[in-house]
C-alpha atoms as an extended CHARMM CRD file, in Angstrom:
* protein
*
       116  EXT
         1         1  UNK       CA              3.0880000000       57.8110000000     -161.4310000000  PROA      1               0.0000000000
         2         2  UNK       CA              6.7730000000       57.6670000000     -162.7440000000  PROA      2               0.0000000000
         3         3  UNK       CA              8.6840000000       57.8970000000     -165.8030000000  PROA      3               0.0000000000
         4         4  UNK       CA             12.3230000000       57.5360000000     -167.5680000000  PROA      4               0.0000000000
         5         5  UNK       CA             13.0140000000       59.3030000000     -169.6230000000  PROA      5               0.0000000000
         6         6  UNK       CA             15.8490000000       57.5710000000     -171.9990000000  PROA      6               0.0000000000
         7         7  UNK       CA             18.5940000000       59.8440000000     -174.1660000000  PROA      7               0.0000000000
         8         8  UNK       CA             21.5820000000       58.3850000000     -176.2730000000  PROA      8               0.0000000000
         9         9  UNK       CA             23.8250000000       60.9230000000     -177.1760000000  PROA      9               0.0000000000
        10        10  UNK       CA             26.2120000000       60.3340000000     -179.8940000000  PROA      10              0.0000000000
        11        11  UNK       CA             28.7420000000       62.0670000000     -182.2810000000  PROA      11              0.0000000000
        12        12  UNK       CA             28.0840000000       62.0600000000     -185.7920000000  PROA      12              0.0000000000
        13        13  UNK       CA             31.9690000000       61.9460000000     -187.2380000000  PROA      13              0.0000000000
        14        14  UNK       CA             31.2020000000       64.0960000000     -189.4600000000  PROA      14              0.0000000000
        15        15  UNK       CA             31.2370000000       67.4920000000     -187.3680000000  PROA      15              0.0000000000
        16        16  UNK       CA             34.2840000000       68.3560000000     -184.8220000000  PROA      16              0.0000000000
        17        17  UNK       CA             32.3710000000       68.7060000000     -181.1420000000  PROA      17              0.0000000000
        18        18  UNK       CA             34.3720000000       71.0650000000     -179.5870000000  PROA      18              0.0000000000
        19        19  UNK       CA             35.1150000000       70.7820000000     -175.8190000000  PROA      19              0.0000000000
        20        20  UNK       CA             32.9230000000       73.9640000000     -174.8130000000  PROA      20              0.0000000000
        21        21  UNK       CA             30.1930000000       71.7610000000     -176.8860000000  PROA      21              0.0000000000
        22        22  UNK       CA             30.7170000000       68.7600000000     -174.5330000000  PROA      22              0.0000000000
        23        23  UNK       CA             31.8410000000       70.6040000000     -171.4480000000  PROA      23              0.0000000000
        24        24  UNK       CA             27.8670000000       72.2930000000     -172.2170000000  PROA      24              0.0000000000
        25        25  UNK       CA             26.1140000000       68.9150000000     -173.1530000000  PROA      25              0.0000000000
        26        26  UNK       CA             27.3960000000       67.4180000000     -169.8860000000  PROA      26              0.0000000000
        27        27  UNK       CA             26.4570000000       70.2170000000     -167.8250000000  PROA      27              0.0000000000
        28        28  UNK       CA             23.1040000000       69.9230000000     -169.0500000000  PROA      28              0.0000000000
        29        29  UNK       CA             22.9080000000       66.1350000000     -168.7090000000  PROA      29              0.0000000000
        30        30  UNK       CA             24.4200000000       66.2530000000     -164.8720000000  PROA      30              0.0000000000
        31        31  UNK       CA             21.1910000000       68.9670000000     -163.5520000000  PROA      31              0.0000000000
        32        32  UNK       CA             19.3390000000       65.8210000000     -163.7930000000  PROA      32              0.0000000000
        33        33  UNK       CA             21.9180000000       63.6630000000     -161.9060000000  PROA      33              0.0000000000
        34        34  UNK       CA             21.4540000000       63.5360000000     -157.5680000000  PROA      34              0.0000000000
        35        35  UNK       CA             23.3660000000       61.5700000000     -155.2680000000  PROA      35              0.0000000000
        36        36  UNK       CA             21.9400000000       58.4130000000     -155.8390000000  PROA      36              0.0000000000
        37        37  UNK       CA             22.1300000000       58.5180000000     -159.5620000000  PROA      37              0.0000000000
        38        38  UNK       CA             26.0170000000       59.5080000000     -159.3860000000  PROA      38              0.0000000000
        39        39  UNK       CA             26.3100000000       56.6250000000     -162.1400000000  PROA      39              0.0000000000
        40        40  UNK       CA             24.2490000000       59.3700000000     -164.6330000000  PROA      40              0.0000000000
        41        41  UNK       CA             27.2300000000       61.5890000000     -164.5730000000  PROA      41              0.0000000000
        42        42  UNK       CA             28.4470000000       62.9980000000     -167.3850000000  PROA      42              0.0000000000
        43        43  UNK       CA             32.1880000000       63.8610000000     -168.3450000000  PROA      43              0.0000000000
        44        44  UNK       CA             32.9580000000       66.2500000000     -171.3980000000  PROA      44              0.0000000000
        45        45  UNK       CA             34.6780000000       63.4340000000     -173.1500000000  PROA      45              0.0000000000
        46        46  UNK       CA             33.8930000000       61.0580000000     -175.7950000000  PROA      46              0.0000000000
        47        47  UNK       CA             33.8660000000       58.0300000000     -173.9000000000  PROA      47              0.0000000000
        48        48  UNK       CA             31.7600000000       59.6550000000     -171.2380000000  PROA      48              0.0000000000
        49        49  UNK       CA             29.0340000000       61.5350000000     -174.3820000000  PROA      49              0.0000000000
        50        50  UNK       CA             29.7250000000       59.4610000000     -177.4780000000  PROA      50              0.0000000000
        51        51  UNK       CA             27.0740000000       56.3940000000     -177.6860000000  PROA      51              0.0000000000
        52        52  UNK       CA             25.9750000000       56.6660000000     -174.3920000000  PROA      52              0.0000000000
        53        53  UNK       CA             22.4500000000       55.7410000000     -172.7400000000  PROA      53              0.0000000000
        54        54  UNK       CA             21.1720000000       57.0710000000     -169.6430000000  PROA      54              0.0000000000
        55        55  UNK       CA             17.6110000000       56.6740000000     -167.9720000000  PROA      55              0.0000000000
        56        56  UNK       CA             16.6100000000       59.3630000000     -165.4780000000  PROA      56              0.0000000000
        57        57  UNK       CA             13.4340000000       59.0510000000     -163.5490000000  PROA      57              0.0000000000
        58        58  UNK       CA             10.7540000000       61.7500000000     -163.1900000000  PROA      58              0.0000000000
        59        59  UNK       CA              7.6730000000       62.2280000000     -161.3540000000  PROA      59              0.0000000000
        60        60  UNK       CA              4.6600000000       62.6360000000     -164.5900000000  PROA      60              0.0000000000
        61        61  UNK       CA              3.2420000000       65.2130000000     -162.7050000000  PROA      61              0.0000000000
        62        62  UNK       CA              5.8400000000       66.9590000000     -162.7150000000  PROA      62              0.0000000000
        63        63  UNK       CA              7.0000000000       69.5890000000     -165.5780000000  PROA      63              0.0000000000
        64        64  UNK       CA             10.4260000000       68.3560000000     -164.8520000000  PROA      64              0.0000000000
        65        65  UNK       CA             11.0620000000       65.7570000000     -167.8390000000  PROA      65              0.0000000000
        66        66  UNK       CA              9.2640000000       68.4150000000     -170.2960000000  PROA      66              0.0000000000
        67        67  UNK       CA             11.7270000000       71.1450000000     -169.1580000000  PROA      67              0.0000000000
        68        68  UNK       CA             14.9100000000       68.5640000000     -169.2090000000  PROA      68              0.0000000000
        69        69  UNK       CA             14.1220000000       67.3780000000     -173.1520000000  PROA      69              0.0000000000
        70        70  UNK       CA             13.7030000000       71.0050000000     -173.9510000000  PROA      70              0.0000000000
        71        71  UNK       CA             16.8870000000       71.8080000000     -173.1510000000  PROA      71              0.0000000000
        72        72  UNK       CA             17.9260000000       68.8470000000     -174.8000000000  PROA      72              0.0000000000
        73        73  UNK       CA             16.8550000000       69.1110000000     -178.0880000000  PROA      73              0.0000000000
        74        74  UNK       CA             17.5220000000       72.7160000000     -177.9620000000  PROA      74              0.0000000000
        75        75  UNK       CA             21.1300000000       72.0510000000     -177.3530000000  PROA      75              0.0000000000
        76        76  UNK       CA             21.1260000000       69.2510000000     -180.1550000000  PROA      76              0.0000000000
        77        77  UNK       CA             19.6610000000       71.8540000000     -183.0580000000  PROA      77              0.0000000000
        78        78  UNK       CA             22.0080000000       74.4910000000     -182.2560000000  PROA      78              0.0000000000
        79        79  UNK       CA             24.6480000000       72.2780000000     -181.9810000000  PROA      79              0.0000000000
        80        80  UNK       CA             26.3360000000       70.5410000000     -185.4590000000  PROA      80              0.0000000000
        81        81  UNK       CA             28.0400000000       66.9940000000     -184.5950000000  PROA      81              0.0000000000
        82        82  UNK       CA             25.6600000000       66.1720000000     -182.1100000000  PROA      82              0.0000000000
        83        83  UNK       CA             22.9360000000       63.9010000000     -182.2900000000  PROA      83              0.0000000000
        84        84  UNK       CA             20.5150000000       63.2750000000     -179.0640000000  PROA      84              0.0000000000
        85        85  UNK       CA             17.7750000000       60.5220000000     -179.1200000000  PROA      85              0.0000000000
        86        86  UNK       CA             15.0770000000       60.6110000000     -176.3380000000  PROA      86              0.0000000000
        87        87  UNK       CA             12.2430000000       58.1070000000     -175.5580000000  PROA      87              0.0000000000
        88        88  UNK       CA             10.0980000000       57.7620000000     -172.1590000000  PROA      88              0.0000000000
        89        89  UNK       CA              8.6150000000       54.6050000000     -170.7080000000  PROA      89              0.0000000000
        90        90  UNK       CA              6.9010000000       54.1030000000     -167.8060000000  PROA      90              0.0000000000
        91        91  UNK       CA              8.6560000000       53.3980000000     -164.7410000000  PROA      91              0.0000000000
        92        92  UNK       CA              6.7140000000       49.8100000000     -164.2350000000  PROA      92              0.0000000000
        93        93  UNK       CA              7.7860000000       48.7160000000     -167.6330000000  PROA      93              0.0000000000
        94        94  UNK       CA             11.1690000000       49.8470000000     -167.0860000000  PROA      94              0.0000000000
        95        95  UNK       CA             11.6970000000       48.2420000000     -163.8340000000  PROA      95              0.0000000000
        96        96  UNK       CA             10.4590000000       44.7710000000     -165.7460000000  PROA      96              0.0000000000
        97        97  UNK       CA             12.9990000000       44.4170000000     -168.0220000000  PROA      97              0.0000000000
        98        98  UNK       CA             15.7780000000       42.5110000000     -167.8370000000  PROA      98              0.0000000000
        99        99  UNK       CA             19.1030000000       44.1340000000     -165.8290000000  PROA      99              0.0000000000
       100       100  UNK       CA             21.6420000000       43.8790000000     -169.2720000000  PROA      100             0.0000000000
       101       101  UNK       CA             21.1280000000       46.2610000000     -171.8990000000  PROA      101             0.0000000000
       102       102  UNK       CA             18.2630000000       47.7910000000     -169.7100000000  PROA      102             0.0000000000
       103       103  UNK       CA             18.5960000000       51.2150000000     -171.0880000000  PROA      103             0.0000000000
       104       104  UNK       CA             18.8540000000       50.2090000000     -174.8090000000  PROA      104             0.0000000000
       105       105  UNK       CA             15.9920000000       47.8400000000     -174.3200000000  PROA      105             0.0000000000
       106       106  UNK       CA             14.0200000000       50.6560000000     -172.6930000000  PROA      106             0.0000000000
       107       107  UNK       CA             15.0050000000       52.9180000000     -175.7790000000  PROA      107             0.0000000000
       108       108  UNK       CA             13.5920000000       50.0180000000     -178.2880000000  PROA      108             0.0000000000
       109       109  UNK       CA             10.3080000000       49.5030000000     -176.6340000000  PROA      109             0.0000000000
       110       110  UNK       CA              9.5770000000       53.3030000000     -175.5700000000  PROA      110             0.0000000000
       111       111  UNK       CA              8.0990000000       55.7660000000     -176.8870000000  PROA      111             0.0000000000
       112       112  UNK       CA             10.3820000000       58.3260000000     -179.0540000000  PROA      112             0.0000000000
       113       113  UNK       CA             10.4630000000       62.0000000000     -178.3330000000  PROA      113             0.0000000000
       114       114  UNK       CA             12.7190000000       62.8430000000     -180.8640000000  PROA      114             0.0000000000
       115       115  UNK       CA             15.6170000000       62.3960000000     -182.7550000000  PROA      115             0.0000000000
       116       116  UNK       CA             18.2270000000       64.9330000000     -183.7870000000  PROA      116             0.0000000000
């Protein structure tokens, strides 16, 4: 069985992210990313990190998606300026919604990991 997991990163405005911050957050974000997911890719810029969402797909079985919020959320608490939302939804539910806003609308009707 499958599952996205669903992040929104964001800046807060009130905290300078410096570019070692984003350069870090982006690396972290693009270990999930493969070839066919090139679209996942993240840049260490603010139009690439600041209110983004992106959906990645994991295998439930699999400690992947455990392993990949860790490091999320890690990174988020350590770090001050950024914020990182995560939710997961199963892949079935995902694939049902409609093709505009998908990721937000998976974000509103999964279940939240966390906020920070």
């Amino acid at each position: 069985m499958f599952k996205r997991a669903i992040i929104f990163t964001s800046f807060n405005g009130f905290e300078k992210v410096s570019r070692t911050e984003k350069r870090r957050l982006a690396k972290i974000i693009n270990s999930r990313v493969s070839i066919t997911d090139e679209y996942l890719r993240a840049k260490d810029t603010n139009a690439s990190l600041d209110g983004q969402y992106r959906a990645f797909l994991f295998n439930d079985e699999s400690p992947a998606m455990t392993e990949f919020l860790a490091k999320l959320k890690a990174f988020a608490e350590s770090t001050a300026g950024i914020n990182i939302d995560a939710w997961e939804i199963e892949e079935s539910e995902y694939n049902s919604l409609p093709l505009k806003q998908k990721d937000f609308l998976a974000a509103a009707n999964g279940k939240e990991i966390f906020k920070i």
